[in-house]
Amino acid sequence: EITPARLSQRVTERVQQLTSAIYDILNCRGIIRIDYIITEGDKINMLEINTTPGMTATSLLPQEAAEVGVPYGDLCEKLIEISLKNFKA
């Protein structure tokens, strides 16, 4: 895995659009991870949706957060806030 992925701006934006649409269609809450493979001609192939992505220091989500300047502790706090907001007793 390479974080961030080595994709063109166009492909990056398309993957982000697809991921957002899938998230909304499936009525997801909190964090998910959608895995893709980009093949020749920039064809985007979705592999799987992971509704419980890993949270170890070497997992993708903490790596991605660190890449945009979000420390691990802040990421955990934000996830707790989101979970409490979406919690329905």
XYZ file of C-alpha atoms in Angstrom:
89
model
C 0.000 0.000 0.000
C 1.103 3.519 -0.727
C -0.281 6.480 1.228
C -1.232 8.703 -0.438
C -1.962 6.728 -3.571
C -0.039 7.766 -6.667
C -3.025 8.814 -8.759
C -3.686 11.704 -11.069
C -5.848 14.510 -9.746
C -8.642 13.439 -12.123
C -8.648 9.826 -10.919
C -8.359 10.913 -7.277
C -11.405 13.160 -7.625
C -13.404 10.431 -9.389
C -12.569 7.876 -6.669
C -13.602 10.419 -4.016
C -16.911 11.049 -5.828
C -17.623 7.330 -6.162
C -16.748 6.668 -2.533
C -19.003 9.482 -1.328
C -21.894 8.242 -3.477
C -21.492 4.653 -2.253
C -21.341 5.871 1.364
C -24.599 7.786 0.908
C -26.399 5.033 -1.029
C -25.576 2.478 1.668
C -26.523 4.968 4.420
C -23.168 4.454 6.107
C -22.265 6.121 9.399
C -18.819 6.731 10.843
C -15.816 5.404 9.004
C -15.561 2.865 6.223
C -12.867 1.972 3.746
C -13.535 1.135 0.120
C -10.741 -0.628 -1.732
C -10.172 -0.067 -5.424
C -7.769 -1.203 -8.104
C -7.036 1.210 -10.917
C -6.258 -0.628 -14.154
C -5.041 0.412 -17.591
C -6.844 3.425 -18.975
C -7.591 4.646 -15.447
C -10.463 2.166 -15.103
C -11.667 2.215 -11.474
C -12.551 -1.225 -10.106
C -14.125 -1.448 -6.650
C -12.947 -4.493 -4.711
C -14.724 -4.327 -1.356
C -16.283 -2.170 1.292
C -14.787 -2.542 4.750
C -17.160 -1.276 7.435
C -14.664 -1.832 10.244
C -11.280 -0.653 8.970
C -8.231 -1.266 11.114
C -7.006 1.285 13.616
C -3.465 0.132 14.399
C -0.574 2.478 13.712
C 0.113 0.645 10.440
C -3.526 0.571 9.285
C -4.594 2.646 6.302
C -6.965 5.036 8.082
C -4.394 6.304 10.626
C -1.818 6.561 7.802
C -4.232 8.616 5.700
C -5.118 10.867 8.635
C -1.448 11.464 9.396
C -0.861 12.355 5.758
C -3.334 15.263 6.063
C -1.988 16.347 9.461
C -4.420 14.621 11.831
C -2.583 12.924 14.729
C -3.737 9.484 15.837
C -5.199 10.754 19.132
C -7.195 13.459 17.371
C -8.481 10.894 14.882
C -9.692 8.657 17.730
C -11.394 11.582 19.467
C -13.165 12.593 16.249
C -14.365 9.032 15.663
C -15.782 8.888 19.186
C -17.563 12.222 18.657
C -19.066 10.986 15.381
C -20.133 7.709 16.981
C -21.844 9.464 19.872
C -23.589 11.834 17.497
C -24.926 8.928 15.443
C -25.745 6.715 18.445
C -29.416 5.885 18.777
C -30.405 4.276 22.063
